[in-house]
Amino acid sequence: MGDYILALDQGTTSSRAILFDKAGNIAGKGQHTFPQYYPKQGWVEHDAEEIWETQRQAAAEAINCVSDATVLGIGVTNQRETAIVWDKATGKPVYNAIVWQCRRTAPLCEELKAKGLAGYIRDTTGLLIDAYFSATKIRWILDNVPGAQQRAERGELLFGTVETWLIWRLTGEHVTDHSNASRTMLFDIHSLCWDKELCRHLNIPMSMLPRPVSNSEVYGRVKSGIRGLERLAGVPVCGAAGDQQAALFGQTCFAPGQAKNTYGTGCFTLMNVGTEPVQSTTGLVTSVGWTLNGKTTYALEGSVFNAGSTIQWLRDELELVDSAPECDRLAEKVPDSGGVIVVPAFTGLGAPYWDMYARGAILGITRGTKRAHIARAVLESIAFQVADLMLAMRTDAGCEITTLRADGGASVSDILMQMQADLLRIPVDRPVMVETTAFGAAALAGLSCGMWGSLEELSALRRSQRQFVPHRPAEACEKEYALWKRAVGRAADWVEH
């Protein structure tokens, strides 16, 4: 018999579940992709029922990998900001989930700016006004689903980000952890509660909102009768964090000044700034990292909307490569991108630009441009965007970041990690176990249910697989980075508004 923690890792393109043992090793896993819906240009949706069903299947597969597994607790991590509204009585979503990438609420964000709310929102929530966050997505659903506002005011509708939805489906409890709440643009990160003023400005009934909870406590227990999860009946769901905060925790960045970047669909750079929130002057945002044992740790964060998704675009839409590894192999055939710069602003630009109206561009093409140059430029675009975030972070934090801890799907790319180290002029550390997001959720649950006893015990589990150190001359890297900044200027503010 073995004791395990089950992590549910609900992402933008797939639902995954991983079973961890006490040594932090993976004992079982399951994964299912689900459809993306694009009803209009710039709109992105998911079917919340498909999210639940794929997550349920993945969890069943993971626990079935070990026949005698005793699951002590369940941790949940999730794509953040994605907004789901459902009927409290029937459990049926009233509309598709509006995904974090979706830009449909950009006009509403402009209205909030025009009302002079930017300063209040930044001071209260740590965020900038942007369609990225959940609040305006809720407002859109209430405006566009017939009768939704009235039903919400009668207390018939519930809102949740994805972890709220999954916990509710598993346990019947309507809660959100502090890290996810801090990404809604409705949450006071200082008092750790919903802000009445912001709810009033957006006319969002507070009865819709889940109860804010810490990141490591028992939220509820798995209900009996969930198909495929009968073995989990009664198991506590006792840890939760948004995917990027979970990765920061899973990378054991427990000390102020430690930073990680997740190379996923987007790129997300987070830095632990300690127990006092740091207000950014460079276009970053401040979020709750986690609340643990009554103490809240804050993080500075920069978000890149399109990173790994740019490689997917190269594969699926342009059909220039058959797979992500082929992108690497092509890129390695040329010494540089031949002056080609790809700006992957498919859904606007995130930090530090926050340009909802930027759009993608490929610049510097000549008659001699080959597939390999474009493949290399796509990888470079990811490294350039992370460099933007790290430079901003150094300025805001007022201290050097000595190492960047890397994780996420695209971190397996040696060429990308080397590009990143060259650009940043610091080592990039890739761990042996790159499932840091899922492990972060497992660690938070494991601390709650007694699998692990301390942060020190968790830190001892992290092992470095490889450190990438700068190789290329700094002068060459600076020249390419300057070209990137020029290219961003060309793609900026492209859509008329």
Short mmCIF file of C-alpha atoms in Angstrom, two decimals:
data_model
loop_
_atom_site.label_atom_id
_atom_site.label_comp_id
_atom_site.label_asym_id
_atom_site.label_seq_id
_atom_site.Cartn_x
_atom_site.Cartn_y
_atom_site.Cartn_z
CA MET A 1 0.00 0.00 0.00
CA GLY A 2 1.21 3.49 -0.82
CA ASP A 3 0.05 6.98 0.10
CA TYR A 4 -0.41 9.43 -2.75
CA ILE A 5 -1.62 12.93 -3.56
CA LEU A 6 -3.70 13.42 -6.70
CA ALA A 7 -3.16 16.68 -8.58
CA LEU A 8 -5.78 17.85 -11.07
CA ASP A 9 -4.05 20.11 -13.61
CA GLN A 10 -6.73 21.73 -15.74
CA GLY A 11 -5.07 23.65 -18.57
CA THR A 12 -6.10 25.71 -21.57
CA THR A 13 -5.88 22.88 -24.09
CA SER A 14 -6.08 19.73 -21.98
CA SER A 15 -7.13 18.34 -18.61
CA ARG A 16 -4.46 16.33 -16.83
CA ALA A 17 -4.22 14.41 -13.58
CA ILE A 18 -1.02 13.24 -11.88
CA LEU A 19 -0.55 10.95 -8.90
CA PHE A 20 2.49 11.85 -6.75
CA ASP A 21 4.16 9.76 -4.07
CA LYS A 22 5.90 11.09 -0.95
CA ALA A 23 9.24 11.41 -2.79
CA GLY A 24 7.60 13.66 -5.36
CA ASN A 25 7.75 10.97 -8.04
CA ILE A 26 4.97 10.47 -10.58
CA ALA A 27 3.11 7.20 -9.98
CA GLY A 28 0.32 7.66 -12.51
CA LYS A 29 -1.12 10.15 -14.94
CA GLY A 30 -3.97 10.77 -17.34
CA GLN A 31 -4.58 13.45 -19.95
CA HIS A 32 -7.37 14.42 -22.33
CA THR A 33 -7.52 17.33 -24.74
CA PHE A 34 -10.74 19.21 -25.40
CA PRO A 35 -12.00 21.52 -28.16
CA GLN A 36 -11.31 25.24 -28.45
CA TYR A 37 -14.16 27.39 -29.76
CA TYR A 38 -13.61 30.65 -31.66
CA PRO A 39 -17.09 32.10 -32.35
CA LYS A 40 -15.67 35.40 -33.65
CA GLN A 41 -12.26 36.91 -34.28
CA GLY A 42 -10.50 37.41 -30.94
CA TRP A 43 -13.11 35.36 -29.04
CA VAL A 44 -12.07 32.14 -27.26
CA GLU A 45 -14.44 29.77 -25.43
CA HIS A 46 -14.49 26.35 -23.78
CA ASP A 47 -17.43 24.12 -22.92
CA ALA A 48 -17.36 23.89 -19.10
CA GLU A 49 -18.98 20.43 -19.25
CA GLU A 50 -16.17 19.24 -21.53
CA ILE A 51 -13.65 20.65 -19.04
CA TRP A 52 -15.28 18.65 -16.25
CA GLU A 53 -15.66 15.46 -18.28
CA THR A 54 -12.05 15.44 -19.52
CA GLN A 55 -10.79 16.21 -16.01
CA ARG A 56 -12.89 13.39 -14.56
CA GLN A 57 -11.54 10.94 -17.15
CA ALA A 58 -7.94 12.04 -16.56
CA ALA A 59 -8.34 11.62 -12.79
CA ALA A 60 -9.81 8.13 -13.22
CA GLU A 61 -6.89 7.11 -15.45
CA ALA A 62 -4.29 8.48 -13.02
CA ILE A 63 -5.60 6.64 -9.96
CA ASN A 64 -6.09 3.43 -11.93
CA CYS A 65 -2.35 3.36 -12.65
CA VAL A 66 -1.82 2.17 -9.05
CA SER A 67 -4.28 -0.50 -7.97
CA ASP A 68 -3.63 -0.22 -4.22
CA ALA A 69 -3.22 3.56 -4.07
CA THR A 70 -4.45 5.37 -0.96
CA VAL A 71 -5.14 8.95 -2.01
CA LEU A 72 -4.70 11.16 1.05
CA GLY A 73 -5.75 14.38 -0.60
CA ILE A 74 -6.47 16.17 -3.87
CA GLY A 75 -4.92 19.41 -5.12
CA VAL A 76 -6.36 21.45 -7.97
CA THR A 77 -4.56 23.81 -10.32
CA ASN A 78 -6.10 25.50 -13.32
CA GLN A 79 -6.03 27.87 -16.24
CA ARG A 80 -6.74 31.17 -14.53
CA GLU A 81 -9.12 34.07 -15.30
CA THR A 82 -11.39 31.85 -17.42
CA ALA A 83 -14.94 32.65 -16.30
CA ILE A 84 -17.79 30.15 -15.84
CA VAL A 85 -21.34 31.03 -14.74
CA TRP A 86 -23.76 28.23 -13.90
CA ASP A 87 -27.19 27.58 -12.44
CA LYS A 88 -26.99 26.92 -8.71
CA ALA A 89 -29.85 24.40 -8.74
CA THR A 90 -29.17 22.43 -11.93
CA GLY A 91 -25.39 22.85 -12.17
CA LYS A 92 -25.74 23.68 -15.87
CA PRO A 93 -23.53 26.48 -17.27
CA VAL A 94 -25.59 29.33 -18.70
CA TYR A 95 -22.94 30.01 -21.37
CA ASN A 96 -19.62 28.60 -22.51
CA ALA A 97 -16.58 29.38 -20.36
CA ILE A 98 -14.98 32.61 -21.59
CA VAL A 99 -11.26 31.87 -21.77
CA TRP A 100 -8.48 34.06 -20.40
CA GLN A 101 -7.22 34.70 -23.96
CA CYS A 102 -10.57 36.11 -25.11
CA ARG A 103 -10.56 39.80 -26.11
CA ARG A 104 -14.31 40.40 -26.51
CA THR A 105 -14.53 42.66 -23.46
CA ALA A 106 -11.87 45.15 -24.61
CA PRO A 107 -14.53 47.87 -25.19
CA LEU A 108 -15.85 47.42 -21.65
CA CYS A 109 -12.30 47.77 -20.33
CA GLU A 110 -12.01 51.07 -22.18
CA GLU A 111 -15.22 52.22 -20.47
CA LEU A 112 -13.75 51.38 -17.05
CA LYS A 113 -10.61 53.34 -17.89
CA ALA A 114 -12.72 56.29 -19.05
CA LYS A 115 -14.52 56.23 -15.69
CA GLY A 116 -11.15 56.76 -14.01
CA LEU A 117 -11.09 53.37 -12.28
CA ALA A 118 -7.55 52.35 -13.31
CA GLY A 119 -5.89 53.69 -10.16
CA TYR A 120 -8.46 52.18 -7.80
CA ILE A 121 -8.27 48.81 -9.52
CA ARG A 122 -4.46 48.78 -9.45
CA ASP A 123 -4.30 49.81 -5.77
CA THR A 124 -7.00 47.35 -4.67
CA THR A 125 -6.48 44.30 -6.86
CA GLY A 126 -2.85 44.68 -7.97
CA LEU A 127 -4.03 44.35 -11.60
CA LEU A 128 -4.32 46.55 -14.65
CA ILE A 129 -7.63 46.95 -16.46
CA ASP A 130 -7.60 44.35 -19.22
CA ALA A 131 -9.94 41.91 -20.95
CA TYR A 132 -7.60 39.15 -19.73
CA PHE A 133 -9.10 39.15 -16.22
CA SER A 134 -12.41 37.60 -15.15
CA ALA A 135 -14.54 40.57 -14.06
CA THR A 136 -15.50 41.91 -17.48
CA LYS A 137 -16.13 38.35 -18.71
CA ILE A 138 -18.76 37.92 -15.96
CA ARG A 139 -20.31 41.22 -16.96
CA TRP A 140 -20.48 40.10 -20.62
CA ILE A 141 -22.30 36.88 -19.70
CA LEU A 142 -24.80 38.76 -17.52
CA ASP A 143 -25.39 41.23 -20.37
CA ASN A 144 -25.69 38.73 -23.19
CA VAL A 145 -27.50 35.69 -21.77
CA PRO A 146 -31.24 36.51 -21.63
CA GLY A 147 -32.43 36.87 -18.04
CA ALA A 148 -28.98 36.21 -16.53
CA GLN A 149 -28.73 39.50 -14.61
CA GLN A 150 -32.14 38.96 -12.99
CA ARG A 151 -31.35 35.33 -12.15
CA ALA A 152 -28.01 36.39 -10.63
CA GLU A 153 -29.73 39.05 -8.52
CA ARG A 154 -32.16 36.41 -7.25
CA GLY A 155 -29.18 34.29 -6.15
CA GLU A 156 -29.81 31.60 -8.76
CA LEU A 157 -26.43 31.81 -10.56
CA LEU A 158 -22.88 31.06 -9.39
CA PHE A 159 -19.59 32.29 -10.81
CA GLY A 160 -16.30 30.51 -10.63
CA THR A 161 -12.91 30.31 -12.19
CA VAL A 162 -12.01 26.79 -13.29
CA GLU A 163 -10.80 25.50 -9.91
CA THR A 164 -14.06 26.71 -8.34
CA TRP A 165 -16.03 24.82 -10.99
CA LEU A 166 -14.04 21.60 -10.45
CA ILE A 167 -14.20 21.78 -6.64
CA TRP A 168 -17.95 22.41 -6.85
CA ARG A 169 -18.42 19.42 -9.15
CA LEU A 170 -16.32 17.22 -6.85
CA THR A 171 -17.60 18.35 -3.44
CA GLY A 172 -20.59 20.67 -3.83
CA GLU A 173 -18.65 23.47 -2.09
CA HIS A 174 -18.51 26.93 -3.74
CA VAL A 175 -15.03 28.26 -2.91
CA THR A 176 -12.06 29.95 -4.60
CA ASP A 177 -8.50 30.05 -3.37
CA HIS A 178 -6.77 33.42 -2.82
CA SER A 179 -4.43 33.04 -5.79
CA ASN A 180 -7.27 32.55 -8.28
CA ALA A 181 -9.46 35.19 -6.63
CA SER A 182 -6.63 37.69 -7.07
CA ARG A 183 -6.88 37.25 -10.87
CA THR A 184 -10.54 38.23 -11.19
CA MET A 185 -10.13 42.06 -10.91
CA LEU A 186 -12.75 41.97 -8.12
CA PHE A 187 -10.59 40.89 -5.16
CA ASP A 188 -8.87 43.11 -2.59
CA ILE A 189 -5.42 41.53 -2.27
CA HIS A 190 -4.73 43.41 0.97
CA SER A 191 -7.81 42.39 2.97
CA LEU A 192 -8.27 39.10 1.02
CA CYS A 193 -11.96 39.65 0.32
CA TRP A 194 -14.24 40.66 -2.55
CA ASP A 195 -14.35 44.40 -3.13
CA LYS A 196 -17.86 45.81 -2.84
CA GLU A 197 -17.05 48.95 -4.84
CA LEU A 198 -15.81 47.03 -7.85
CA CYS A 199 -18.79 44.69 -7.75
CA ARG A 200 -21.03 47.76 -7.64
CA HIS A 201 -19.27 49.44 -10.59
CA LEU A 202 -19.66 46.28 -12.67
CA ASN A 203 -23.14 45.48 -11.29
CA ILE A 204 -22.07 41.95 -10.35
CA PRO A 205 -24.21 40.53 -7.50
CA MET A 206 -21.89 39.38 -4.72
CA SER A 207 -24.10 36.34 -4.10
CA MET A 208 -22.58 34.87 -7.29
CA LEU A 209 -19.06 34.94 -5.93
CA PRO A 210 -17.40 31.94 -4.24
CA ARG A 211 -16.08 32.04 -0.68
CA PRO A 212 -12.37 32.98 -0.65
CA VAL A 213 -10.18 30.37 1.10
CA SER A 214 -6.48 29.78 1.72
CA ASN A 215 -4.42 27.63 -0.63
CA SER A 216 -3.94 24.74 1.76
CA GLU A 217 -6.98 23.63 3.75
CA VAL A 218 -9.85 21.17 3.42
CA TYR A 219 -12.48 22.68 1.12
CA GLY A 220 -14.74 19.64 1.03
CA ARG A 221 -14.73 15.92 0.35
CA VAL A 222 -15.36 14.11 -2.91
CA LYS A 223 -19.01 13.10 -3.25
CA SER A 224 -19.91 9.46 -3.76
CA GLY A 225 -21.29 8.28 -7.06
CA ILE A 226 -19.02 10.23 -9.45
CA ARG A 227 -18.48 7.85 -12.37
CA GLY A 228 -14.91 6.52 -12.47
CA LEU A 229 -13.97 8.27 -9.22
CA GLU A 230 -15.73 5.93 -6.78
CA ARG A 231 -12.38 5.20 -5.09
CA LEU A 232 -12.03 8.91 -4.27
CA ALA A 233 -15.33 9.22 -2.37
CA GLY A 234 -14.65 10.97 0.94
CA VAL A 235 -11.12 12.07 0.00
CA PRO A 236 -10.50 15.72 0.95
CA VAL A 237 -9.92 18.34 -1.74
CA CYS A 238 -7.42 20.32 0.29
CA GLY A 239 -5.11 22.38 -1.93
CA ALA A 240 -5.64 24.77 -4.83
CA ALA A 241 -3.79 27.46 -6.72
CA GLY A 242 -3.91 29.05 -10.15
CA ASP A 243 -1.49 27.36 -12.50
CA GLN A 244 1.23 30.01 -12.36
CA GLN A 245 1.24 30.37 -8.59
CA ALA A 246 1.19 26.57 -8.34
CA ALA A 247 4.27 26.43 -10.57
CA LEU A 248 6.04 29.04 -8.41
CA PHE A 249 5.25 26.88 -5.37
CA GLY A 250 6.17 23.67 -7.20
CA GLN A 251 9.52 25.20 -8.21
CA THR A 252 10.04 25.77 -4.46
CA CYS A 253 10.48 29.53 -4.92
CA PHE A 254 9.73 30.05 -1.25
CA ALA A 255 12.18 32.94 -0.67
CA PRO A 256 11.71 36.55 -1.86
CA GLY A 257 13.68 37.18 -5.07
CA GLN A 258 13.27 33.67 -6.46
CA ALA A 259 11.65 33.56 -9.91
CA LYS A 260 10.26 31.03 -12.38
CA ASN A 261 8.94 31.09 -15.92
CA THR A 262 6.41 28.62 -17.25
CA TYR A 263 6.69 28.05 -20.99
CA GLY A 264 3.15 26.93 -21.76
CA THR A 265 0.42 28.14 -24.11
CA GLY A 266 1.46 31.54 -22.81
CA CYS A 267 4.53 32.46 -20.81
CA PHE A 268 4.22 33.43 -17.19
CA THR A 269 7.08 34.84 -15.17
CA LEU A 270 6.52 35.07 -11.42
CA MET A 271 8.78 36.33 -8.68
CA ASN A 272 8.23 35.82 -4.96
CA VAL A 273 8.26 39.29 -3.38
CA GLY A 274 7.50 38.24 0.20
CA THR A 275 4.69 39.14 2.56
CA GLU A 276 4.10 42.70 1.31
CA PRO A 277 2.71 43.35 -2.19
CA VAL A 278 5.01 45.31 -4.51
CA GLN A 279 3.27 47.72 -6.87
CA SER A 280 4.74 47.61 -10.36
CA THR A 281 5.81 50.71 -12.27
CA THR A 282 6.66 48.79 -15.44
CA GLY A 283 3.43 47.10 -16.52
CA LEU A 284 3.61 43.99 -14.36
CA VAL A 285 0.83 42.97 -12.00
CA THR A 286 0.80 41.92 -8.37
CA SER A 287 -1.06 38.80 -7.28
CA VAL A 288 -1.43 36.61 -4.24
CA GLY A 289 1.12 33.82 -4.57
CA TRP A 290 -0.42 31.72 -1.81
CA THR A 291 -1.82 31.89 1.69
CA LEU A 292 -0.38 29.19 3.92
CA ASN A 293 -0.81 28.83 7.69
CA GLY A 294 -2.33 32.30 7.91
CA LYS A 295 0.54 34.01 6.10
CA THR A 296 0.13 35.44 2.58
CA THR A 297 3.01 35.51 0.09
CA TYR A 298 2.74 37.86 -2.88
CA ALA A 299 4.18 37.62 -6.38
CA LEU A 300 5.04 40.02 -9.17
CA GLU A 301 3.86 38.60 -12.47
CA GLY A 302 4.23 39.23 -16.14
CA SER A 303 2.07 37.39 -18.65
CA VAL A 304 2.79 36.65 -22.30
CA PHE A 305 -0.38 35.65 -24.13
CA ASN A 306 1.18 33.57 -26.91
CA ALA A 307 4.27 31.41 -26.43
CA GLY A 308 3.81 27.65 -26.95
CA SER A 309 0.66 28.55 -28.90
CA THR A 310 2.97 30.22 -31.47
CA ILE A 311 4.63 26.86 -32.11
CA GLN A 312 1.14 25.32 -32.41
CA TRP A 313 0.24 28.04 -34.94
CA LEU A 314 3.36 27.21 -36.95
CA ARG A 315 2.31 23.55 -36.92
CA ASP A 316 -1.49 23.68 -37.24
CA GLU A 317 -2.30 26.86 -39.17
CA LEU A 318 0.82 27.51 -41.27
CA GLU A 319 1.67 23.79 -41.49
CA LEU A 320 5.38 24.62 -41.71
CA VAL A 321 6.27 21.88 -39.19
CA ASP A 322 4.67 18.57 -38.22
CA SER A 323 5.59 18.75 -34.52
CA ALA A 324 7.17 20.95 -31.85
CA PRO A 325 10.43 18.92 -31.93
CA GLU A 326 10.62 19.56 -35.68
CA CYS A 327 10.51 23.30 -34.94
CA ASP A 328 13.63 22.83 -32.79
CA ARG A 329 15.40 20.75 -35.44
CA LEU A 330 14.65 23.32 -38.13
CA ALA A 331 15.79 26.21 -35.94
CA GLU A 332 19.10 24.48 -35.28
CA LYS A 333 19.86 24.34 -39.02
CA VAL A 334 20.53 28.09 -39.18
CA PRO A 335 22.92 30.15 -37.00
CA ASP A 336 20.34 32.94 -36.57
CA SER A 337 16.93 34.00 -37.87
CA GLY A 338 18.39 35.91 -40.81
CA GLY A 339 16.90 39.14 -39.49
CA VAL A 340 13.36 37.72 -39.30
CA ILE A 341 11.32 38.73 -36.24
CA VAL A 342 7.96 37.15 -35.37
CA VAL A 343 5.70 39.15 -33.06
CA PRO A 344 3.00 36.66 -31.95
CA ALA A 345 0.41 39.22 -30.90
CA PHE A 346 -2.50 37.02 -32.06
CA THR A 347 -4.70 38.20 -29.18
CA GLY A 348 -2.88 41.43 -28.37
CA LEU A 349 0.22 41.86 -26.23
CA GLY A 350 0.38 41.18 -22.49
CA ALA A 351 2.93 42.56 -20.06
CA PRO A 352 4.69 44.93 -20.12
CA TYR A 353 2.83 46.42 -23.14
CA TRP A 354 -0.84 45.64 -22.35
CA ASP A 355 -1.87 46.42 -25.90
CA MET A 356 -5.26 44.85 -26.64
CA TYR A 357 -5.11 46.16 -30.21
CA ALA A 358 -1.71 44.81 -31.28
CA ARG A 359 -1.75 41.96 -33.80
CA GLY A 360 0.78 39.42 -35.02
CA ALA A 361 3.49 40.29 -37.52
CA ILE A 362 6.42 38.69 -39.31
CA LEU A 363 9.04 41.30 -40.18
CA GLY A 364 12.42 41.27 -41.88
CA ILE A 365 11.53 38.69 -44.54
CA THR A 366 13.79 38.64 -47.60
CA ARG A 367 13.92 36.46 -50.71
CA GLY A 368 16.44 34.30 -48.83
CA THR A 369 14.13 33.62 -45.86
CA LYS A 370 13.62 29.88 -45.33
CA ARG A 371 11.33 27.78 -43.15
CA ALA A 372 14.22 27.36 -40.73
CA HIS A 373 14.55 31.12 -40.24
CA ILE A 374 10.85 31.43 -39.39
CA ALA A 375 11.04 28.44 -37.03
CA ARG A 376 14.01 30.01 -35.27
CA ALA A 377 12.27 33.40 -35.13
CA VAL A 378 9.23 31.75 -33.49
CA LEU A 379 11.43 30.31 -30.71
CA GLU A 380 13.25 33.63 -30.35
CA SER A 381 9.89 35.44 -30.00
CA ILE A 382 9.22 33.40 -26.86
CA ALA A 383 12.64 34.19 -25.39
CA PHE A 384 12.31 37.90 -26.27
CA GLN A 385 8.93 38.16 -24.53
CA VAL A 386 10.31 36.54 -21.36
CA ALA A 387 13.27 38.94 -21.49
CA ASP A 388 10.76 41.83 -21.57
CA LEU A 389 9.18 40.48 -18.37
CA MET A 390 12.45 39.79 -16.56
CA LEU A 391 13.85 43.26 -17.27
CA ALA A 392 10.64 44.79 -15.91
CA MET A 393 10.81 42.54 -12.86
CA ARG A 394 14.37 43.56 -12.04
CA THR A 395 13.30 47.21 -12.14
CA ASP A 396 10.24 46.72 -9.91
CA ALA A 397 11.81 44.39 -7.37
CA GLY A 398 14.98 46.47 -7.04
CA CYS A 399 17.12 43.36 -6.80
CA GLU A 400 18.94 41.03 -9.15
CA ILE A 401 17.41 37.72 -10.12
CA THR A 402 20.35 35.35 -10.15
CA THR A 403 18.66 32.31 -11.73
CA LEU A 404 15.47 31.67 -13.68
CA ARG A 405 13.75 28.38 -12.92
CA ALA A 406 12.04 27.04 -16.04
CA ASP A 407 9.11 24.67 -16.52
CA GLY A 408 6.17 24.04 -18.83
CA GLY A 409 5.89 22.12 -22.09
CA ALA A 410 8.26 24.25 -24.17
CA SER A 411 10.99 24.13 -21.48
CA VAL A 412 12.01 20.74 -22.92
CA SER A 413 13.50 22.68 -25.86
CA ASP A 414 17.26 22.94 -25.30
CA ILE A 415 17.63 25.56 -28.02
CA LEU A 416 14.94 27.76 -26.47
CA MET A 417 16.46 27.47 -22.99
CA GLN A 418 19.88 28.40 -24.40
CA MET A 419 18.39 31.43 -26.21
CA GLN A 420 16.84 32.48 -22.90
CA ALA A 421 20.08 32.20 -20.93
CA ASP A 422 21.94 34.16 -23.62
CA LEU A 423 19.37 36.97 -23.61
CA LEU A 424 19.07 37.26 -19.82
CA ARG A 425 22.80 36.72 -19.09
CA ILE A 426 21.89 34.47 -16.15
CA PRO A 427 21.57 30.68 -15.76
CA VAL A 428 18.26 29.05 -16.67
CA ASP A 429 17.60 26.05 -14.42
CA ARG A 430 15.39 23.23 -15.68
CA PRO A 431 14.35 20.68 -13.04
CA VAL A 432 14.36 16.91 -13.42
CA MET A 433 10.61 16.85 -12.81
CA VAL A 434 9.10 19.49 -15.11
CA GLU A 435 5.52 18.87 -13.90
CA THR A 436 5.94 21.71 -11.43
CA THR A 437 2.43 23.13 -11.83
CA ALA A 438 0.79 19.85 -10.87
CA PHE A 439 3.36 19.27 -8.14
CA GLY A 440 2.66 22.72 -6.69
CA ALA A 441 -1.02 21.82 -6.31
CA ALA A 442 -0.06 18.43 -4.86
CA ALA A 443 2.36 20.07 -2.41
CA LEU A 444 -0.30 22.49 -1.13
CA ALA A 445 -2.72 19.59 -0.65
CA GLY A 446 0.02 17.41 0.89
CA LEU A 447 0.89 20.06 3.48
CA SER A 448 -2.78 20.24 4.45
CA CYS A 449 -3.31 16.48 4.83
CA GLY A 450 0.07 15.62 6.35
CA MET A 451 1.91 14.02 3.42
CA TRP A 452 4.67 16.62 3.86
CA GLY A 453 5.52 18.51 7.01
CA SER A 454 7.36 21.65 5.92
CA LEU A 455 8.57 23.85 3.07
CA GLU A 456 12.10 22.60 3.76
CA GLU A 457 10.97 19.03 3.12
CA LEU A 458 9.45 20.10 -0.19
CA SER A 459 12.57 22.08 -1.21
CA ALA A 460 14.69 18.96 -0.76
CA LEU A 461 12.58 17.17 -3.40
CA ARG A 462 13.52 19.59 -6.22
CA ARG A 463 16.49 18.50 -8.35
CA SER A 464 18.05 20.36 -11.26
CA GLN A 465 18.21 18.46 -14.56
CA ARG A 466 20.32 21.04 -16.42
CA GLN A 467 21.52 24.59 -16.08
CA PHE A 468 21.85 26.61 -19.28
CA VAL A 469 24.49 29.35 -18.96
CA PRO A 470 25.05 32.27 -21.37
CA HIS A 471 27.23 31.40 -24.39
CA ARG A 472 26.65 33.96 -27.13
CA PRO A 473 28.34 37.38 -26.92
CA ALA A 474 26.21 39.93 -25.06
CA GLU A 475 26.62 42.44 -27.90
CA ALA A 476 24.97 40.12 -30.46
CA CYS A 477 22.07 39.42 -28.09
CA GLU A 478 21.54 43.12 -27.37
CA LYS A 479 21.43 43.88 -31.09
CA GLU A 480 18.76 41.21 -31.68
CA TYR A 481 16.75 42.39 -28.68
CA ALA A 482 16.78 45.97 -30.02
CA LEU A 483 15.41 44.61 -33.32
CA TRP A 484 12.65 42.83 -31.38
CA LYS A 485 11.64 46.11 -29.69
CA ARG A 486 11.44 47.81 -33.11
CA ALA A 487 9.25 44.98 -34.42
CA VAL A 488 6.88 45.24 -31.44
CA GLY A 489 6.50 48.92 -32.27
CA ARG A 490 5.35 47.96 -35.78
CA ALA A 491 2.74 45.47 -34.50
CA ALA A 492 1.42 47.77 -31.75
CA ASP A 493 -2.06 49.30 -31.85
CA TRP A 494 -2.83 47.62 -35.19
CA VAL A 495 -6.59 47.17 -34.87
CA GLU A 496 -8.58 50.35 -35.35
CA HIS A 497 -10.64 51.29 -32.30
#
